Structures are given as structure tokens and as C-alpha cells.
CSV table of C-alpha atoms and ligand atoms in Angstrom, one decimal:
chain,number,residue,atom,x,y,z
A,340,MET,CA,-44.2,35.9,-32.5
A,341,THR,CA,-41.4,34.3,-34.5
A,342,HIS,CA,-39.7,36.7,-37.0
A,343,VAL,CA,-36.9,35.6,-39.3
A,344,ARG,CA,-35.2,37.3,-42.3
A,345,LEU,CA,-33.9,35.2,-45.3
A,346,ILE,CA,-31.4,36.4,-47.9
A,347,SER,CA,-29.7,34.6,-50.8
A,348,ASP,CA,-27.7,35.1,-54.0
A,349,THR,CA,-25.6,38.0,-52.7
A,350,HIS,CA,-22.7,36.9,-55.1
A,351,ASN,CA,-19.7,38.5,-53.5
A,352,CYS,CA,-17.4,38.5,-56.5
A,353,HIS,CA,-15.3,40.4,-59.0
A,354,GLN,CA,-18.4,41.5,-61.1
A,355,THR,CA,-20.3,44.7,-61.0
A,356,PHE,CA,-24.1,44.2,-61.1
A,357,HIS,CA,-26.6,46.9,-62.1
A,358,GLY,CA,-23.8,49.4,-62.0
A,359,THR,CA,-23.1,49.0,-58.3
A,360,ASP,CA,-19.5,48.2,-57.1
A,361,ASN,CA,-19.4,44.9,-55.2
A,362,ASP,CA,-18.3,46.2,-51.8
A,363,ARG,CA,-20.8,49.1,-51.8
A,364,ARG,CA,-23.6,46.7,-52.8
A,365,LEU,CA,-22.8,44.4,-49.9
A,366,ASP,CA,-22.2,47.2,-47.4
A,367,THR,CA,-25.6,48.5,-48.4
A,368,MET,CA,-27.2,45.1,-47.8
A,369,THR,CA,-25.8,44.8,-44.2
A,370,ALA,CA,-26.7,48.4,-43.4
A,371,LEU,CA,-30.3,48.0,-44.6
A,372,LEU,CA,-30.6,44.7,-42.6
A,373,THR,CA,-29.2,46.4,-39.5
A,374,GLU,CA,-31.7,49.2,-39.9
A,375,ALA,CA,-34.6,46.7,-40.4
A,376,GLU,CA,-33.4,44.8,-37.3
A,377,ALA,CA,-33.3,47.9,-35.2
A,378,ALA,CA,-36.8,48.8,-36.3
A,379,GLU,CA,-38.1,45.3,-35.7
A,380,PRO,CA,-35.9,42.8,-34.0
A,381,SER,CA,-35.9,39.2,-35.4
A,382,GLN,CA,-34.9,35.8,-34.1
A,383,GLY,CA,-32.1,35.6,-36.8
A,384,THR,CA,-31.0,35.6,-40.4
A,385,LEU,CA,-30.8,32.7,-42.8
A,386,VAL,CA,-28.5,32.8,-45.9
A,387,LEU,CA,-29.7,30.4,-48.5
A,388,GLY,CA,-26.6,30.1,-50.6
A,389,ASP,CA,-24.7,31.7,-53.5
A,390,VAL,CA,-22.9,34.2,-51.3
A,391,SER,CA,-20.1,34.0,-53.9
A,392,LEU,CA,-19.2,33.0,-57.5
A,393,ASP,CA,-16.3,30.8,-56.3
A,394,HIS,CA,-17.3,28.0,-58.6
A,395,TRP,CA,-18.7,29.0,-62.0
A,396,GLY,CA,-19.0,27.3,-65.3
A,397,TRP,CA,-18.7,30.4,-67.6
A,398,ASN,CA,-16.4,33.0,-68.9
A,399,GLU,CA,-13.3,33.3,-66.7
A,400,GLY,CA,-14.5,30.5,-64.4
A,401,GLY,CA,-15.0,30.6,-60.6
A,402,SER,CA,-12.4,32.3,-58.5
A,403,ARG,CA,-11.7,29.2,-56.4
A,404,LEU,CA,-10.1,27.6,-59.5
A,405,TRP,CA,-8.1,30.7,-60.5
A,406,ASN,CA,-4.3,30.6,-60.0
A,407,PRO,CA,-3.8,31.6,-57.2
A,408,PRO,CA,-7.3,30.6,-55.9
A,409,VAL,CA,-9.6,33.2,-54.3
A,410,SER,CA,-12.4,32.3,-51.9
A,411,ARG,CA,-14.9,35.1,-51.9
A,412,THR,CA,-17.0,32.9,-49.6
A,413,ALA,CA,-14.2,33.2,-47.0
A,414,GLU,CA,-14.2,37.0,-47.5
A,415,PHE,CA,-18.0,37.1,-47.1
A,416,MET,CA,-17.8,35.2,-43.9
A,417,LYS,CA,-15.2,37.5,-42.4
A,418,ARG,CA,-16.5,40.8,-43.7
A,419,TRP,CA,-20.2,40.7,-44.2
A,420,PHE,CA,-21.6,37.7,-42.4
A,421,PRO,CA,-20.8,39.0,-38.9
A,422,ALA,CA,-22.6,42.3,-39.8
A,423,LEU,CA,-25.9,40.4,-40.5
A,424,PRO,CA,-28.5,40.4,-37.7
A,425,GLN,CA,-27.5,37.5,-35.5
A,426,PRO,CA,-27.7,34.6,-35.0
A,427,ALA,CA,-27.1,33.9,-38.7
A,428,TYR,CA,-27.0,30.5,-40.4
A,429,ILE,CA,-25.8,29.7,-43.9
A,430,THR,CA,-26.2,26.9,-46.4
A,431,ALA,CA,-24.2,26.4,-49.6
A,432,GLY,CA,-25.4,27.3,-53.1
A,433,ASN,CA,-24.3,25.9,-56.5
A,434,HIS,CA,-21.5,28.5,-56.6
A,435,GLU,CA,-20.0,27.1,-53.4
A,436,GLN,CA,-18.9,23.6,-54.3
A,437,TYR,CA,-16.7,23.2,-51.3
A,438,GLY,CA,-16.5,19.7,-49.8
A,439,ALA,CA,-17.9,19.3,-46.3
A,440,ALA,CA,-14.5,19.8,-44.5
A,441,GLU,CA,-13.5,23.0,-46.3
A,442,TRP,CA,-17.0,24.4,-46.1
A,443,GLN,CA,-17.0,23.8,-42.3
A,444,GLN,CA,-13.5,25.4,-42.1
A,445,ILE,CA,-14.5,28.5,-44.0
A,446,THR,CA,-18.0,29.1,-42.6
A,447,GLY,CA,-17.8,27.4,-39.2
A,448,GLN,CA,-21.1,25.6,-40.1
A,449,PRO,CA,-22.0,22.3,-41.8
A,450,ARG,CA,-23.3,22.3,-45.3
A,451,GLU,CA,-26.7,21.1,-44.0
A,452,GLN,CA,-28.2,21.7,-40.6
A,453,ALA,CA,-31.4,22.2,-38.7
A,454,VAL,CA,-31.8,25.3,-36.5
A,455,VAL,CA,-34.5,26.5,-34.2
A,456,LEU,CA,-35.3,30.2,-34.4
A,457,GLY,CA,-38.2,31.3,-32.1
A,458,GLU,CA,-41.0,28.7,-32.5
A,459,LEU,CA,-39.9,27.4,-35.9
A,460,LEU,CA,-37.6,24.7,-37.1
A,461,PHE,CA,-35.6,25.6,-40.2
A,462,ILE,CA,-34.2,22.6,-41.9
A,463,LEU,CA,-31.4,23.8,-44.3
A,464,CYS,CA,-30.9,21.1,-46.9
A,465,ASP,CA,-27.9,20.8,-49.2
A,466,ALA,CA,-29.3,20.8,-52.7
A,467,PHE,CA,-26.0,21.1,-54.8
A,468,ARG,CA,-24.0,18.5,-52.9
A,469,GLY,CA,-23.0,16.5,-56.0
A,470,ASP,CA,-19.4,16.6,-57.4
A,471,LEU,CA,-18.0,18.7,-54.6
A,472,ASP,CA,-14.3,19.8,-54.5
A,473,PRO,CA,-14.3,20.0,-58.3
A,474,THR,CA,-11.1,20.5,-60.4
A,475,GLU,CA,-13.1,21.9,-63.3
A,476,ASN,CA,-15.4,24.9,-63.6
A,477,SER,CA,-19.2,24.1,-63.5
A,478,ASP,CA,-22.4,25.5,-62.1
A,479,GLY,CA,-22.9,22.6,-59.6
A,480,THR,CA,-24.7,19.3,-59.5
A,481,TYR,CA,-28.1,19.1,-57.9
A,482,LEU,CA,-29.0,16.0,-56.0
A,483,PRO,CA,-32.5,15.1,-54.9
A,484,MET,CA,-33.2,15.8,-51.2
A,485,ASP,CA,-32.1,13.3,-48.6
A,486,CYS,CA,-35.5,12.3,-47.1
A,487,CYS,CA,-33.9,10.1,-44.4
A,488,TRP,CA,-31.8,13.1,-43.2
A,489,ILE,CA,-34.9,15.4,-43.2
A,490,ARG,CA,-37.0,12.9,-41.3
A,491,ARG,CA,-34.2,12.6,-38.7
A,492,GLN,CA,-34.3,16.4,-38.2
A,493,LEU,CA,-38.1,16.2,-37.8
A,494,ASP,CA,-37.7,13.5,-35.2
A,495,ALA,CA,-34.9,15.4,-33.4
A,496,TYR,CA,-37.1,18.4,-32.9
A,497,PRO,CA,-40.6,17.0,-32.2
A,498,GLY,CA,-43.6,19.2,-32.4
A,499,LEU,CA,-42.1,22.3,-34.0
A,500,PRO,CA,-43.5,23.5,-37.3
A,501,VAL,CA,-41.0,23.6,-40.1
A,502,ILE,CA,-39.8,25.7,-42.9
A,503,LEU,CA,-37.8,23.5,-45.3
A,504,CYS,CA,-35.0,25.6,-46.8
A,505,ALA,CA,-32.4,25.0,-49.6
A,506,HIS,CA,-30.5,27.0,-52.2
A,507,TYR,CA,-33.0,25.4,-54.6
A,508,PHE,CA,-35.8,22.8,-54.9
A,509,ASP,CA,-36.1,21.4,-58.4
A,510,PHE,CA,-39.3,19.4,-58.5
A,511,THR,CA,-38.4,18.1,-62.0
A,512,LEU,CA,-35.5,16.3,-60.4
A,513,GLU,CA,-37.0,15.4,-57.1
A,514,THR,CA,-38.1,11.9,-55.9
A,515,ASP,CA,-41.7,10.9,-55.3
A,516,ALA,CA,-40.6,10.3,-51.7
A,517,PHE,CA,-39.7,13.9,-51.2
A,518,ALA,CA,-42.9,15.2,-52.9
A,519,SER,CA,-44.9,12.9,-50.6
A,520,LEU,CA,-43.0,14.0,-47.5
A,521,VAL,CA,-43.7,17.7,-48.3
A,522,LYS,CA,-47.3,17.0,-49.2
A,523,GLU,CA,-48.2,14.8,-46.2
A,524,GLU,CA,-46.1,16.1,-43.4
A,525,PRO,CA,-48.3,18.7,-41.7
A,526,ARG,CA,-45.4,20.2,-39.8
A,527,ILE,CA,-43.9,21.5,-43.1
A,528,LEU,CA,-45.6,24.8,-43.4
A,529,ALA,CA,-43.7,26.0,-46.5
A,530,LEU,CA,-40.4,25.8,-48.4
A,531,ALA,CA,-37.9,28.6,-48.9
A,532,ALA,CA,-35.2,28.8,-51.6
A,533,GLY,CA,-33.0,31.1,-53.6
A,534,HIS,CA,-31.1,30.4,-56.9
A,535,THR,CA,-33.6,31.8,-59.3
A,536,HIS,CA,-32.9,35.4,-58.1
A,537,LEU,CA,-36.7,35.7,-58.2
A,538,SER,CA,-38.8,36.9,-55.2
A,539,GLY,CA,-42.2,35.4,-56.1
A,540,ILE,CA,-44.1,32.7,-54.4
A,541,ILE,CA,-44.5,29.6,-56.5
A,542,PRO,CA,-46.1,26.1,-56.0
A,543,ALA,CA,-43.8,23.4,-54.6
A,544,GLY,CA,-44.5,21.0,-57.4
A,545,ASP,CA,-47.9,19.3,-56.9
A,546,THR,CA,-47.6,19.1,-53.1
A,547,GLY,CA,-50.1,21.9,-52.4
A,548,LYS,CA,-47.4,23.8,-50.5
A,549,VAL,CA,-45.4,26.8,-51.7
A,550,ILE,CA,-41.8,27.9,-52.2
A,551,LEU,CA,-41.1,31.3,-50.8
A,552,GLN,CA,-38.4,32.6,-53.1
A,553,THR,CA,-35.7,34.7,-51.5
A,554,GLY,CA,-34.8,37.0,-54.4
A,555,ASN,CA,-31.2,38.3,-54.5
A,556,PHE,CA,-28.9,41.1,-53.5
A,557,SER,CA,-27.0,41.1,-56.8
A,558,TYR,CA,-28.9,41.2,-60.1
A,559,SER,CA,-32.3,40.2,-61.5
A,560,GLY,CA,-32.6,38.0,-64.5
A,561,MET,CA,-36.1,39.4,-65.2
A,562,LYS,CA,-36.8,41.6,-68.3
A,563,ASP,CA,-37.8,44.3,-65.8
A,564,PRO,CA,-35.3,44.1,-63.0
A,565,LYS,CA,-37.7,46.0,-60.7
A,566,GLU,CA,-39.8,42.8,-60.6
A,567,SER,CA,-37.2,41.1,-58.5
A,568,TYR,CA,-34.8,43.7,-57.3
A,569,ARG,CA,-32.3,43.5,-54.4
A,570,GLY,CA,-33.9,42.7,-51.1
A,571,TRP,CA,-34.7,40.0,-48.6
A,572,ARG,CA,-37.7,37.9,-47.4
A,573,GLU,CA,-39.4,38.7,-44.1
A,574,LEU,CA,-41.2,35.8,-42.4
A,575,TRP,CA,-43.5,35.8,-39.3
A,576,TRP,CA,-45.2,32.9,-37.5
A,577,ASP,CA,-47.6,33.5,-34.7
A,578,GLY,CA,-48.5,29.8,-34.0
A,579,GLU,CA,-51.3,29.7,-36.5
A,580,LYS,CA,-50.6,32.0,-39.3
A,581,LEU,CA,-47.5,32.2,-41.5
A,582,THR,CA,-47.0,35.7,-43.1
A,583,SER,CA,-44.2,36.6,-45.5
A,584,TRP,CA,-43.2,39.3,-47.9
A,585,TYR,CA,-40.2,40.3,-49.9
A,586,ALA,CA,-38.7,43.6,-48.8
A,587,VAL,CA,-37.2,45.5,-51.8
A,588,SER,CA,-34.4,48.0,-51.3
A,589,ASP,CA,-34.3,51.3,-53.1
A,590,GLY,CA,-31.6,52.4,-55.5
A,591,ASN,CA,-30.5,53.2,-59.0
A,592,GLY,CA,-29.5,50.4,-61.4
A,593,VAL,CA,-28.3,50.0,-64.9
A,594,ARG,CA,-29.6,47.3,-67.3
A,595,ASN,CA,-28.7,47.0,-70.9
A,596,GLY,CA,-27.3,50.6,-70.8
A,597,GLU,CA,-30.5,52.0,-69.4
A,598,THR,CA,-30.8,53.4,-65.9
A,599,PHE,CA,-33.7,52.5,-63.7
A,600,THR,CA,-34.8,53.6,-60.3
A,601,VAL,CA,-36.4,51.5,-57.6
A,602,GLU,CA,-38.3,52.8,-54.5
A,603,ALA,CA,-38.2,50.7,-51.4
A,604,HIS,CA,-41.4,48.6,-51.2
A,605,THR,CA,-42.7,45.2,-50.3
A,606,GLN,CA,-44.1,42.6,-52.7
A,607,ASP,CA,-45.0,39.0,-53.1
A,608,HIS,CA,-47.0,38.8,-49.9
A,609,TYR,CA,-48.0,35.4,-48.5
A,610,GLU,CA,-50.4,34.6,-45.7
A,611,ALA,CA,-51.7,31.1,-44.8
A,612,ILE,CA,-53.5,29.8,-41.7
A,613,PHE,CA,-52.5,26.4,-40.6
A,614,PRO,CA,-54.4,24.1,-38.3
A,615,ARG,CA,-52.9,23.8,-34.8
A,616,LEU,CA,-50.2,21.1,-35.0
B,355,FE2,FE1,-27.6,29.6,-57.5
């Protein structure tokens, strides 16, 4: 059985979300994942971007363009990334607009990569790879997926079923070639992405496949924050069946001056049987 955990949108930064101090929030995240790993060991952890707010188009701007510059991505990699169940792999979000060289230097990993965990191939695509190394604050530039690069990863790891991952898949900006690839390639079981901070399972455009959203460990943009509270996505593959749910952590939060309480639970369950590849 292949078992992997996916997290995203942890947003290590100067802000306090839902009333929880930044360091305590991220310490809680690694403690809960360590606990989950002890109870049920996995083949590894994937981090689908927005570990920071280093590049940001609003208010005081991203900390990477402050004077002096601050890289909360570098801090995350030193302090919290090693505390995640290993091996762990990371791809950049729209708030990490580091060019390939600096990203590699900070994280020790490329901005896009393919990794095998158990019996699954995870292709981690670089969605916000436009306008990197910016000198002005922005929320990043999405570029359509590089289908040639994805096909090269498929060819390099023949036979393995695939979860296609990115910080975000925007089917309103995607090419027909990418939609066809997702629709017609039987090895692609599902997509996984963060960015929205939502934990639900949504259609991947008109491809007939789904995007497993990876929620957040920062804040929810939902009217009711409990609908997509801090947590991570669990994913299992037994060779025929893909199973996934979002594991919600417990805690007290504040939204618009009102306190709310969340009990630990699971939500957004997904189960699909695939023909033998
Ligand atoms: Fe994002």
C-alpha cells in the first residue's frame, strides 16, 4: 500500500492567522504530522507551495523585497521542513517567486521534479514560473503547464501510475494540449493542488479527472472557516483503488472577532477504482 501526505499553504510569515502565533501554528503542524506518521507510517510528504509570503502583492509587500530582505522560505526549510515526515519534497507557490538557482540554493530541490513514493509517481509541476526573481511586489504569474516536460517524466518512469501535482491548476488558463493529456493519459489517476486554501475535491476542467485540493495550515478564505480548516491530505493507493481524505486538525480560531472551535475530523473523502494499468 502506498501512503503519502500532502500539505500546502503553510504561509510562514509575520502575520497571525485565526489568532494563532506563526511559530506555534507551524510547530503544531509538524507535531500533528509526526503523531500521524507514528500512528500510520507513510512513504513521504509533499509540500505543494506557499510555505511563505516572501513575494506578495498587497499591503507591506512580500518580505523578500523588504530592506533588508527576509526569506521565510529559507527559515521554513531550516526549522520546519526537516521536522516533516521524511522523505519530503517541495514545489514553489506563487508566494515563492525565486528563480531556479536561488530556489535550489534555499531548498536543495529544483522548482519542478518527479519523485517516486511507494508505487506512485508524483510529478510536481511549477505553475507560477513566470516573472521570477521580481523587483516589484506581485502575487505571481501563472504559466500553462509544460506538457513536453510532463511527458518526459512519464517516459522516464514507465508503467507507474501518476498523481500530477502543482501549487495550482487553472483550467481557464490551460492549453488544450494539457487538458487532452490529463484526459487521455490513463496513468494520470488524479491531480493535487493547493493555492485556494480549500480542501474539497473538484473537477479538473472537463477532463473527467479530479483535483484533490490540499487545504492549508494557515487560514481559510471560506465564510465558515471550519469548512476548510488547518490540516493535510492523506492519500492511499493499493494498485487498483485511490483513496484520499482531508485530515482536519483541532483548535480554536478567531474570525471577524468571533471565536470558533474545530474538532479533529476527516472530510472531503475520495475513492476511485482504476483499471489495471
Ligand atoms: Fe497560493
